[in-house]
Coordinates of C-alpha atoms and ligand atoms in Angstrom, one line a residue:
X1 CA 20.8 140.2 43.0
X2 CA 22.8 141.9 45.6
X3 CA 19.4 143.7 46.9
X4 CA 16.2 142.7 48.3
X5 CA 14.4 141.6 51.4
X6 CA 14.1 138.3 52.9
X7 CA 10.8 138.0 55.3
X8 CA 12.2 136.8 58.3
X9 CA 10.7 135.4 61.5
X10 CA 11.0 138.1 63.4
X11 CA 8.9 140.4 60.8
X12 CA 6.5 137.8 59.9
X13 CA 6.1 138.1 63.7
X14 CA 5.1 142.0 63.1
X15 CA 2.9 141.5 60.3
X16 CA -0.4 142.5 62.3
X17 CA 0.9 146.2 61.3
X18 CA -2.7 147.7 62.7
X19 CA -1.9 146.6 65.7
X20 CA 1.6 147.5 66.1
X21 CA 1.5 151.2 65.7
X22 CA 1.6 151.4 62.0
X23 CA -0.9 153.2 59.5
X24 CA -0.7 154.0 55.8
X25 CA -2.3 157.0 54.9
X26 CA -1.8 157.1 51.4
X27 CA -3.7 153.9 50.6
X28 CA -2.6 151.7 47.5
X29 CA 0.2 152.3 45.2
X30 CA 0.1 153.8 41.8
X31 CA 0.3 151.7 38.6
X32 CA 3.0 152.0 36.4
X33 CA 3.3 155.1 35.0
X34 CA 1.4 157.0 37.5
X35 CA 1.9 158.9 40.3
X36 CA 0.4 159.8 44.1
X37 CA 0.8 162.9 45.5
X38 CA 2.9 161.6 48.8
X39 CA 3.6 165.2 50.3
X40 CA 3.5 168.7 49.4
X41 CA 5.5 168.8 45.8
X42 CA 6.8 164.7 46.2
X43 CA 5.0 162.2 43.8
X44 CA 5.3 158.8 44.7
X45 CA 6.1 156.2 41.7
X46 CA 6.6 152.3 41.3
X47 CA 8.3 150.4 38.9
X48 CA 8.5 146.8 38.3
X49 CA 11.2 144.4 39.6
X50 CA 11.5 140.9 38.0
X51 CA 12.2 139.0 41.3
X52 CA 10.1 138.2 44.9
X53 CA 10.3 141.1 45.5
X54 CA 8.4 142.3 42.5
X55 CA 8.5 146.0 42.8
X56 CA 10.4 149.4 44.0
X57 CA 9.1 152.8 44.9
X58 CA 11.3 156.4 43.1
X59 CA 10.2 159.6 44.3
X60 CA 9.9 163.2 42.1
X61 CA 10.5 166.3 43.9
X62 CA 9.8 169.4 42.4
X63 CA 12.9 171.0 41.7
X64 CA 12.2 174.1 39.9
X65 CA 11.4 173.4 36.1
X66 CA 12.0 169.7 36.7
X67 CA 12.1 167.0 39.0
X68 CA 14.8 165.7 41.5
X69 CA 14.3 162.3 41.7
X70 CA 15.1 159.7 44.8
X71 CA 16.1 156.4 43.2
X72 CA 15.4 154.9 39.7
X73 CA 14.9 151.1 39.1
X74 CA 16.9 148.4 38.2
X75 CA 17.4 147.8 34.1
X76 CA 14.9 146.5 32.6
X77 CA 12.2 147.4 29.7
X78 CA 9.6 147.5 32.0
X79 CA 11.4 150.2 34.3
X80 CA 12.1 152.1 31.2
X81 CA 8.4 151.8 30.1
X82 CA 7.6 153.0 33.3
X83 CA 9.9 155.8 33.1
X84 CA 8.6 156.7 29.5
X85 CA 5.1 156.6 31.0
X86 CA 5.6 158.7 33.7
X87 CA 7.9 161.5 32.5
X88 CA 5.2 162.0 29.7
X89 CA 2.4 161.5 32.5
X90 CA 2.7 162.9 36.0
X91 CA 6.1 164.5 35.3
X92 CA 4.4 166.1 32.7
X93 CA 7.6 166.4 30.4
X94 CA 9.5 168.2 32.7
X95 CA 13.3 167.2 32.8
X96 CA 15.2 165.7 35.7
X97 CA 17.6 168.0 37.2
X98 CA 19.1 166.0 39.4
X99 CA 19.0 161.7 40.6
X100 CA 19.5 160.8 44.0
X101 CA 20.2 157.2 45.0
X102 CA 19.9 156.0 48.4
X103 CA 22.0 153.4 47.9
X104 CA 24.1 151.7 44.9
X105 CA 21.8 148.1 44.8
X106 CA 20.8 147.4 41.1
X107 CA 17.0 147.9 42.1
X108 CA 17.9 151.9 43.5
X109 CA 21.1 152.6 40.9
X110 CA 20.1 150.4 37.7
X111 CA 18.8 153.1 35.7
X112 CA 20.7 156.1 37.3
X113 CA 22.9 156.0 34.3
X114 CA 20.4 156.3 31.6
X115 CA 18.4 159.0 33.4
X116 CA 21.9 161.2 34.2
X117 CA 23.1 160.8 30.2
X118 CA 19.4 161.5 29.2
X119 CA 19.0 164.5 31.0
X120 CA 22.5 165.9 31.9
X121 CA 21.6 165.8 35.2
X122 CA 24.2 165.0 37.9
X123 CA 24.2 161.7 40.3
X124 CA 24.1 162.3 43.6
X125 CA 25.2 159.7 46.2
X126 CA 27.1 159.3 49.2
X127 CA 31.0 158.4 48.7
X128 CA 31.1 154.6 49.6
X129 CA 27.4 154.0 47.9
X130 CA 29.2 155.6 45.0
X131 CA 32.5 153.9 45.1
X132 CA 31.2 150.4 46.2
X133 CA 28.7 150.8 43.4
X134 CA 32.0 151.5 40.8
X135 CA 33.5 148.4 42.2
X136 CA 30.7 145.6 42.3
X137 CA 29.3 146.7 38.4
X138 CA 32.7 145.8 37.6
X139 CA 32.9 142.4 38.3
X140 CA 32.3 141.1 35.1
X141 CA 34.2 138.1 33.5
X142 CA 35.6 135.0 35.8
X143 CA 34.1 134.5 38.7
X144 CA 36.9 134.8 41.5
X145 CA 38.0 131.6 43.4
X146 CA 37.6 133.7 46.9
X147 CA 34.1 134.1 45.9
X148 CA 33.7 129.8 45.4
X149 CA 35.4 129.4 49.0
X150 CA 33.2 132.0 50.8
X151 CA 30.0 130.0 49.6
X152 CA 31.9 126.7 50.3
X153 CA 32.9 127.8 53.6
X154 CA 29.1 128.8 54.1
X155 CA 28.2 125.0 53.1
X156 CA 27.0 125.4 49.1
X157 CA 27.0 122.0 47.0
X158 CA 29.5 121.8 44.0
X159 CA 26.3 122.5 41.7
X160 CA 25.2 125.5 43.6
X161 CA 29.1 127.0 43.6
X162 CA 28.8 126.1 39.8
X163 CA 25.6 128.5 39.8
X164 CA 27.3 131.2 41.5
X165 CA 30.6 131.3 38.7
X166 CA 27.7 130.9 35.8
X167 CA 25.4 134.1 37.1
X168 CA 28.6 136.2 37.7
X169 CA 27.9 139.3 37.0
X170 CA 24.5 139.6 37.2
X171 CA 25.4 143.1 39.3
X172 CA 26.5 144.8 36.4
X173 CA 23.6 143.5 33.8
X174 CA 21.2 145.2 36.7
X175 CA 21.9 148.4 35.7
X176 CA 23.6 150.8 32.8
X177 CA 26.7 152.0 33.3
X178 CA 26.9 154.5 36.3
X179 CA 28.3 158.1 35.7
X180 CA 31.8 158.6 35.9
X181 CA 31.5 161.3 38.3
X182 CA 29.6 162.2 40.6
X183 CA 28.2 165.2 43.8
X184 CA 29.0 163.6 47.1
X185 CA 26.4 164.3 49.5
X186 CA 27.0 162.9 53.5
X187 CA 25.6 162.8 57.1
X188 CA 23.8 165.9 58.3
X189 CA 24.1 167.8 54.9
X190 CA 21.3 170.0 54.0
X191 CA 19.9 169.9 50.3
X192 CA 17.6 172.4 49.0
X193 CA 15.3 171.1 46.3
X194 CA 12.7 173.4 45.3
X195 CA 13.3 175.8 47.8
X196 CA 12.7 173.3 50.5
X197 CA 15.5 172.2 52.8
X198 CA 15.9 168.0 53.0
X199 CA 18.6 167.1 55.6
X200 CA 20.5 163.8 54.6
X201 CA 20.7 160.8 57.2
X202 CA 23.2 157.9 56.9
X203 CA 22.1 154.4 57.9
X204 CA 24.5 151.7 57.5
X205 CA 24.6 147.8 57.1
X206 CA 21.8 146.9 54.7
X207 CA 24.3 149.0 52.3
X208 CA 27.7 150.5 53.4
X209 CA 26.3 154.3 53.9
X210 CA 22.9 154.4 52.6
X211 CA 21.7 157.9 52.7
X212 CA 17.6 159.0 53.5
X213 CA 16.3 162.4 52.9
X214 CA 14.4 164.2 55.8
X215 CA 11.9 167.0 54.8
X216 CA 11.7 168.6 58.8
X217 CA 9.5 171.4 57.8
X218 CA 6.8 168.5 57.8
X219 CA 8.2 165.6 58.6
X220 CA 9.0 163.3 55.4
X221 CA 11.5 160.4 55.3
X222 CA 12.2 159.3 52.0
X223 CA 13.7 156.2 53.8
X224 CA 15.2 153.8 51.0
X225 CA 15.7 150.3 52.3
X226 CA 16.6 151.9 56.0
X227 CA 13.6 151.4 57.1
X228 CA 10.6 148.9 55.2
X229 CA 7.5 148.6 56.5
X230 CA 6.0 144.9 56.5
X231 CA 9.5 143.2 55.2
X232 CA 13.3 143.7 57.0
X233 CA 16.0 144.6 54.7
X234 CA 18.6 142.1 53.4
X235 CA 21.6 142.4 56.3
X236 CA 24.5 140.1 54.5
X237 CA 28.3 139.2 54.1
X238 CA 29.2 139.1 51.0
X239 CA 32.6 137.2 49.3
X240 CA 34.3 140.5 49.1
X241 CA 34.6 140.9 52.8
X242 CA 34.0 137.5 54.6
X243 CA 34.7 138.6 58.0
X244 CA 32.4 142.1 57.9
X245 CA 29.9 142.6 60.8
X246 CA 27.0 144.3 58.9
X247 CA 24.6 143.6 61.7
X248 CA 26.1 145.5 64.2
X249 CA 26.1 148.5 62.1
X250 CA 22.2 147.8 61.1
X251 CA 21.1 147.2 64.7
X252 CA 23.7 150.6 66.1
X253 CA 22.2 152.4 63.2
X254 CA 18.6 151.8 64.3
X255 CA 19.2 152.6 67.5
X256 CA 20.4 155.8 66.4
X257 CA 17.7 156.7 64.1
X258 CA 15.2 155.7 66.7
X259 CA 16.5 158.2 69.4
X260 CA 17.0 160.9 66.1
X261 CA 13.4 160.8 64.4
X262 CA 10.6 162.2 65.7
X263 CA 7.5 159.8 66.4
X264 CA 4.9 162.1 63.5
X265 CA 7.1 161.1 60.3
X266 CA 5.6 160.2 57.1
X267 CA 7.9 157.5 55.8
X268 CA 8.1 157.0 52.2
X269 CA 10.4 153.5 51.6
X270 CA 12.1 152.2 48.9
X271 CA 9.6 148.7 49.2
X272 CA 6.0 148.7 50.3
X273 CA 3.2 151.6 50.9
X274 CA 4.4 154.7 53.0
X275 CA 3.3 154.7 56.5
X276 CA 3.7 156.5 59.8
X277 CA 4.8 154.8 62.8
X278 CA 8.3 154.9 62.3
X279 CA 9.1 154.2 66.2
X280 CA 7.4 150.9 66.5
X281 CA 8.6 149.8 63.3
X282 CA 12.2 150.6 64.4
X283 CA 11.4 148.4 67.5
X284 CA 9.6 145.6 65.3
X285 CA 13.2 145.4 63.5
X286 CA 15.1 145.3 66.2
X287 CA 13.3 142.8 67.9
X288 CA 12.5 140.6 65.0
X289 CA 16.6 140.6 65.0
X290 CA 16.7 139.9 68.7
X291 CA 14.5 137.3 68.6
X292 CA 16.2 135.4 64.9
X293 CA 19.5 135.4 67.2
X294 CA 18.3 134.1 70.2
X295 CA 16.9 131.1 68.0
X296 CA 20.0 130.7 66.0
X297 CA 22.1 130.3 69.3
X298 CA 19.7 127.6 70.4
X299 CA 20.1 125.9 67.2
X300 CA 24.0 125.7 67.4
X301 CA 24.2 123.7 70.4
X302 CA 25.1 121.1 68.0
X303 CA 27.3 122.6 65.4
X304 CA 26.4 124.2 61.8
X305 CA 26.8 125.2 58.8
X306 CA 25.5 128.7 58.1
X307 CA 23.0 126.9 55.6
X308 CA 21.6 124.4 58.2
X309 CA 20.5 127.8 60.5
X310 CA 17.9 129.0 57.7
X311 CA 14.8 127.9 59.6
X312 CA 16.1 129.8 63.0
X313 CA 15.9 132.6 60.6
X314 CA 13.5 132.9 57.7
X315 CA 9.7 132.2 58.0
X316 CA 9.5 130.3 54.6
X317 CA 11.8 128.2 52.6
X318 CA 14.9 129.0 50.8
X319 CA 14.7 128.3 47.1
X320 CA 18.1 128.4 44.9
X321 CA 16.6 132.2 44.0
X322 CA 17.5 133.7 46.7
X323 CA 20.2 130.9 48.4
X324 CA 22.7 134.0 48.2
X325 CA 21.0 136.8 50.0
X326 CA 19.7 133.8 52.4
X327 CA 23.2 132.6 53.1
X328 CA 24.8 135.9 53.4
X329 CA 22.2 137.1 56.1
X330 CA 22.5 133.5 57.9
X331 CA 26.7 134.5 58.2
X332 CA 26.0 138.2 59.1
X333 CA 23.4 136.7 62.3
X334 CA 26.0 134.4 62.7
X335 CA 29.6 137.2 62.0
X336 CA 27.5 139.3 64.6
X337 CA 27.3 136.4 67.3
X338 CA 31.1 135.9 67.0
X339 CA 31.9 139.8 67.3
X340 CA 30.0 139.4 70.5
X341 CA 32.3 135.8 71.8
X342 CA 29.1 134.1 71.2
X343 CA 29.7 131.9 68.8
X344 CA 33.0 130.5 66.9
X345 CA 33.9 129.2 63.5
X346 CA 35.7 126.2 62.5
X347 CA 37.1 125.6 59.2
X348 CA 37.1 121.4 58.2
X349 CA 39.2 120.1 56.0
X350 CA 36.9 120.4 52.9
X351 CA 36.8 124.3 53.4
X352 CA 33.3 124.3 55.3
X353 CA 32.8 126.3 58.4
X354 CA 31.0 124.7 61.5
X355 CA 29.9 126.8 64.1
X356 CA 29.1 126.1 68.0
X357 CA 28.6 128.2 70.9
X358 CA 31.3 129.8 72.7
X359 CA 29.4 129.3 76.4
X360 CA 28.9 126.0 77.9
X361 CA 25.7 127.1 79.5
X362 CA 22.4 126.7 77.5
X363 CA 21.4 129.7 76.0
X364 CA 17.7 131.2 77.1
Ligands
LIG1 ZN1 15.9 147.9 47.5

């Protein structure tokens, strides 16, 4: 799966979440098929995920006769169960006017196409979410050979570059087919949704422009994956663009959204329970990123392949499940060190990167 979470050190570091400034008011989350009130007129849902990560929140906002809704699940039977259950439950039959995706990961976008054709309700997105989301559900069919030399390069087996051509695709079977149009919505726009005003915020780097929803009259932050509580969110290269630097945008957009939000917010994230706190968790993640580079530079005083640095990184071990996400986040910590003359890459013979410190001088 393109989305989900990886627990690394420098979260596992910031689990204590008592301690660390962070609170969750609402208690547990619902079951399937129900609902908690999160806010004034915003239920807060969860649906099933068949992976680690074994769950995602969606949001209802009354909207009118209906229900705007923030994100929808990724394709499955149990999402749609859960969907079934809940518009006949807490949604009390009430249509969806409108589906808002944070961000175009199977988990956020699978079911957006359902709900839209069910409903006739119109997809809202930002434009690259939208148009990246377009692009990845159609690679279907052959895997590409660029895709075979990025994991090479990053130090995959032969068998595990056979896995990756065999589960091709597996982007597209994560959701139904998105809508072929859709309402752009972009940094600083104001939405009204039931009379109330919700100003849109762009993050970037987790996903290309990943939009949250701020409610200022009280202070809610329907965050998406911008900002998790107890887990960081997935930073990786991927084979489309081997060279990207998705970790400086994540750590320039924290920084950003730490000097923009107010220190009262009720977060309500894509993953976990909604908590306050949203300063010191923006610090946790930026640290915990601070501190998984500062251990990967000490580790490549002897060259290394990105999928030798996994233990600078992560707190547990990699299994083949999640080799992908693992590796992509290993080259992004490692992209961002070389953006910065840090670090360099060297290509062998066999198509494998090595990579070394730039400075002679030990690292702290
Ligand atoms: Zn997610």
């Amino acid at each position: 799966m393109a989305d989900g979470v990886i627990t690394s050190e420098g979260e596992a570091e910031t689990g204590g979440d008592g301690l660390r400034g962070l609170t969750y008011p609402l208690g547990p989350p619902p079951a399937p098929g129900e609902a908690i009130q999160a806010a004034p007129g915003v239920l807060w849902l969860r649906l099933p995920l068949p992976m680690q990560l074994n769950h995602i929140n969606v949001y209802a906002i009354e909207d009118g006769d209906g229900w705007a809704v923030v994100d929808t699940g990724i394709r499955t039977p149990d999402s749609i169960a859960g969907w079934e259950a809940a518009l006949t439950g807490p949604l009390a039959g009430k249509p969806i006017t409108r589906v808002i995706c944070t961000h175009m990961h199977p988990d956020h976008i699978g079911l957006a196409g359902w709900l839209c054709e069910r409903f006739d309700a119109p997809l809202l997105m930002t434009q690259l979410e939208y148009v990246t989301g377009r692009m990845l559900s159609a690679e279907t069919g052959t895997a590409p050979e660029a895709g075979a030399i990025f994991w090479r390069a990053g130090g995959w087996s032969e068998p595990q570059i056979e896995r990756y051509r065999q589960s091709y695709g597996m982007f597209a079977k994560g959701m139904t087919a998105m809508p072929a149009g859709y309402q752009r919505i972009r940094e600083g726009q104001v939405l009204s949704i039931g009379g109330e005003d919700w100003t849109i915020v762009i993050g970037n780097g987790h996903s290309p422009e990943h939009a949250c929803l701020w409610r200022k009259s009280d202070d809610i932050f329907i965050s998406g994956d911008q900002i998790l509580p107890r887990i960081s969110s997935n930073i990786s290269v991927w084979p489309t663009e081997p060279l990207s630097d998705p970790l400086d945008d994540w750590m320039t957009s924290l920084d950003r959204l730490g000097d923009l939000l107010p220190a009262d917010l009720l977060v309500l994230p894509g993953h976990g329970e909604p908590f306050t706190g949203v300063l010191p968790r923006i610090e946790a993640l930026k640290r915990g990123h601070a501190v998984a580079l500062k251990r990967l530079e000490r580790t490549l005083r002897e060259p290394k392949r990105a999928v030798d640095v996994f233990a600078s990184l992560f707190a547990r071990p990699v299994g083949d499940g999640i080799l992908g996400m693992a590796t992509g986040e290993a080259i992004a910590h490692l992209n961002y060190l070389a953006g910065q003359g840090r670090a360099r890459r060297e290509r062998d013979a066999d198509g494998v990167d090595w990579w070394s410190l730039t400075a002679t001088k030990d690292p702290a």
